[in-house]
Amino acid sequence: MFLQTVYNFAGMGKQVAFDIFRFDEEGKIAEHWDNLATKASVNPSGHSQIDGYDNLEGLEKYKNKHVLYLELGVGGNTPIIIKYPFWQMVYENSNAVYACLNYQESYCPKEIVERSICVDGDIFEVLQELESKGV
């Protein structure tokens, strides 16, 4: 699974982050890679670091498998892009889990609350706390 987003950590300016996860046969995270880079200006061709293919295909192969839909810092301006589709996919797959880490916008519908983990907090602070505890 590949995730990409733009953050503004603690006044450091906009940064582009990516995460890549590999899952084992049991659906557990086996490996995780990530990186964070300062958001660059558009290049001479008119492209940015976050341009690219954004049409999700092949999701049907995960239909009844163990899937974690991880939402990090998604705001309320465009919930139709990530939040609502994640909720729908979790609702339709009894093996799926929804996890959300967001400051003042961490919530889920009652229909999936039993399979949801919602953490209200600043991503940077929560990740620092987890790291300090060796998680």
mmCIF file of C-alpha atoms in Angstrom:
data_model
loop_
_atom_site.group_PDB
_atom_site.id
_atom_site.type_symbol
_atom_site.label_atom_id
_atom_site.label_comp_id
_atom_site.label_asym_id
_atom_site.label_seq_id
_atom_site.Cartn_x
_atom_site.Cartn_y
_atom_site.Cartn_z
ATOM 1 C CA MET A 1 0.000 0.000 0.000
ATOM 2 C CA PHE A 2 1.275 3.466 -0.882
ATOM 3 C CA LEU A 3 0.157 6.638 0.929
ATOM 4 C CA GLN A 4 1.120 10.195 0.080
ATOM 5 C CA THR A 5 0.097 13.470 1.675
ATOM 6 C CA VAL A 6 1.200 17.020 2.393
ATOM 7 C CA TYR A 7 1.808 18.029 6.022
ATOM 8 C CA ASN A 8 2.737 21.219 7.827
ATOM 9 C CA PHE A 9 4.513 19.951 10.939
ATOM 10 C CA ALA A 10 5.008 22.418 13.780
ATOM 11 C CA GLY A 11 5.513 25.442 11.531
ATOM 12 C CA MET A 12 8.180 23.748 9.397
ATOM 13 C CA GLY A 13 6.301 24.581 6.193
ATOM 14 C CA LYS A 14 4.649 22.220 3.772
ATOM 15 C CA GLN A 15 6.286 18.828 3.481
ATOM 16 C CA VAL A 16 5.432 15.897 1.244
ATOM 17 C CA ALA A 17 5.362 12.531 2.994
ATOM 18 C CA PHE A 18 4.994 9.026 1.676
ATOM 19 C CA ASP A 19 4.527 5.675 3.361
ATOM 20 C CA ILE A 20 4.799 2.237 1.809
ATOM 21 C CA PHE A 21 3.463 -0.812 3.645
ATOM 22 C CA ARG A 22 3.885 -4.503 2.817
ATOM 23 C CA PHE A 23 1.500 -6.942 4.453
ATOM 24 C CA ASP A 24 2.033 -10.635 5.162
ATOM 25 C CA GLU A 25 -0.375 -13.470 4.358
ATOM 26 C CA GLU A 26 -2.310 -12.816 7.581
ATOM 27 C CA GLY A 27 -2.892 -9.167 6.694
ATOM 28 C CA LYS A 28 -0.399 -7.878 9.267
ATOM 29 C CA ILE A 29 2.116 -5.145 8.481
ATOM 30 C CA ALA A 30 5.375 -6.897 7.604
ATOM 31 C CA GLU A 31 7.408 -3.880 6.461
ATOM 32 C CA HIS A 32 7.035 -0.094 6.431
ATOM 33 C CA TRP A 33 9.089 2.557 4.642
ATOM 34 C CA ASP A 34 8.547 6.306 4.756
ATOM 35 C CA ASN A 35 10.139 9.597 3.841
ATOM 36 C CA LEU A 36 9.475 13.308 4.270
ATOM 37 C CA ALA A 37 10.731 16.106 1.994
ATOM 38 C CA THR A 38 10.148 19.844 1.822
ATOM 39 C CA LYS A 39 7.460 20.608 -0.754
ATOM 40 C CA ALA A 40 9.180 21.851 -3.905
ATOM 41 C CA SER A 41 7.897 24.361 -6.432
ATOM 42 C CA VAL A 42 6.277 23.207 -9.642
ATOM 43 C CA ASN A 43 8.908 22.135 -12.185
ATOM 44 C CA PRO A 44 9.329 23.726 -15.660
ATOM 45 C CA SER A 45 6.923 21.128 -17.100
ATOM 46 C CA GLY A 46 4.223 22.278 -14.686
ATOM 47 C CA HIS A 47 4.318 19.182 -12.457
ATOM 48 C CA SER A 48 4.723 18.896 -8.695
ATOM 49 C CA GLN A 49 5.893 16.196 -6.312
ATOM 50 C CA ILE A 50 2.349 15.017 -5.773
ATOM 51 C CA ASP A 51 1.054 14.917 -9.342
ATOM 52 C CA GLY A 52 0.331 11.547 -10.732
ATOM 53 C CA TYR A 53 -2.101 8.754 -11.179
ATOM 54 C CA ASP A 54 -4.922 8.952 -8.659
ATOM 55 C CA ASN A 55 -7.448 6.418 -9.899
ATOM 56 C CA LEU A 56 -7.703 3.462 -7.530
ATOM 57 C CA GLU A 57 -7.986 0.176 -9.367
ATOM 58 C CA GLY A 58 -7.806 -3.399 -8.253
ATOM 59 C CA LEU A 59 -9.537 -2.876 -4.918
ATOM 60 C CA GLU A 60 -11.839 -5.807 -5.625
ATOM 61 C CA LYS A 61 -8.983 -8.222 -4.854
ATOM 62 C CA TYR A 62 -9.155 -7.024 -1.221
ATOM 63 C CA LYS A 63 -12.946 -7.322 -0.989
ATOM 64 C CA ASN A 64 -13.157 -9.782 1.950
ATOM 65 C CA LYS A 65 -9.560 -9.715 3.157
ATOM 66 C CA HIS A 66 -8.093 -8.136 6.271
ATOM 67 C CA VAL A 67 -7.485 -4.504 5.342
ATOM 68 C CA LEU A 68 -6.494 -1.478 7.405
ATOM 69 C CA TYR A 69 -7.765 1.814 6.006
ATOM 70 C CA LEU A 70 -5.386 4.313 7.596
ATOM 71 C CA GLU A 71 -6.328 7.980 7.464
ATOM 72 C CA LEU A 72 -3.699 10.455 8.624
ATOM 73 C CA GLY A 73 -4.525 14.138 8.852
ATOM 74 C CA VAL A 74 -7.361 14.238 6.348
ATOM 75 C CA GLY A 75 -9.317 17.434 6.839
ATOM 76 C CA GLY A 76 -13.012 18.087 6.448
ATOM 77 C CA ASN A 77 -12.739 20.131 3.250
ATOM 78 C CA THR A 78 -12.796 17.166 0.877
ATOM 79 C CA PRO A 79 -14.123 14.108 2.756
ATOM 80 C CA ILE A 80 -15.489 12.599 -0.451
ATOM 81 C CA ILE A 81 -11.931 11.827 -1.634
ATOM 82 C CA ILE A 82 -10.656 9.708 1.282
ATOM 83 C CA LYS A 83 -12.851 9.698 4.383
ATOM 84 C CA TYR A 84 -16.205 8.659 2.871
ATOM 85 C CA PRO A 85 -14.756 5.974 0.559
ATOM 86 C CA PHE A 86 -12.786 4.505 3.484
ATOM 87 C CA TRP A 87 -15.933 4.388 5.623
ATOM 88 C CA GLN A 88 -17.876 2.702 2.821
ATOM 89 C CA MET A 89 -15.171 0.085 2.184
ATOM 90 C CA VAL A 90 -14.937 -0.739 5.905
ATOM 91 C CA TYR A 91 -18.723 -0.972 6.137
ATOM 92 C CA GLU A 92 -18.812 -3.410 3.195
ATOM 93 C CA ASN A 93 -15.934 -5.606 4.449
ATOM 94 C CA SER A 94 -16.393 -7.164 7.892
ATOM 95 C CA ASN A 95 -12.641 -7.944 7.982
ATOM 96 C CA ALA A 96 -11.629 -4.308 7.473
ATOM 97 C CA VAL A 97 -10.577 -1.790 10.112
ATOM 98 C CA TYR A 98 -10.653 2.009 9.871
ATOM 99 C CA ALA A 99 -7.976 3.982 11.730
ATOM 100 C CA CYS A 100 -7.909 7.760 11.855
ATOM 101 C CA LEU A 101 -5.309 10.046 13.411
ATOM 102 C CA ASN A 102 -6.353 13.648 13.108
ATOM 103 C CA TYR A 103 -6.458 16.811 15.184
ATOM 104 C CA GLN A 104 -10.080 17.643 16.112
ATOM 105 C CA GLU A 105 -11.472 15.658 13.168
ATOM 106 C CA SER A 106 -11.075 12.048 14.252
ATOM 107 C CA TYR A 107 -14.449 10.336 14.091
ATOM 108 C CA CYS A 108 -16.395 7.652 12.261
ATOM 109 C CA PRO A 109 -20.008 6.662 11.651
ATOM 110 C CA LYS A 110 -21.722 4.500 14.264
ATOM 111 C CA GLU A 111 -22.070 1.682 11.707
ATOM 112 C CA ILE A 112 -18.306 1.002 11.793
ATOM 113 C CA VAL A 113 -17.386 2.200 15.300
ATOM 114 C CA GLU A 114 -16.692 -1.381 16.509
ATOM 115 C CA ARG A 115 -14.028 -1.749 13.797
ATOM 116 C CA SER A 116 -12.544 1.726 14.097
ATOM 117 C CA ILE A 117 -9.662 3.346 15.941
ATOM 118 C CA CYS A 118 -10.038 7.127 16.121
ATOM 119 C CA VAL A 119 -7.244 9.144 17.720
ATOM 120 C CA ASP A 120 -7.761 12.875 18.182
ATOM 121 C CA GLY A 121 -4.350 14.495 18.216
ATOM 122 C CA ASP A 122 -1.560 16.214 16.360
ATOM 123 C CA ILE A 123 0.140 13.645 14.122
ATOM 124 C CA PHE A 124 3.641 14.816 15.026
ATOM 125 C CA GLU A 125 2.967 14.738 18.777
ATOM 126 C CA VAL A 126 1.233 11.347 18.687
ATOM 127 C CA LEU A 127 4.036 9.778 16.636
ATOM 128 C CA GLN A 128 6.653 11.271 18.986
ATOM 129 C CA GLU A 129 4.816 9.807 21.976
ATOM 130 C CA LEU A 130 4.581 6.381 20.336
ATOM 131 C CA GLU A 131 8.270 6.495 19.466
ATOM 132 C CA SER A 132 9.204 7.454 23.037
ATOM 133 C CA LYS A 133 7.308 4.372 24.249
ATOM 134 C CA GLY A 134 9.063 2.123 21.743
ATOM 135 C CA VAL A 135 5.935 1.416 19.727
#
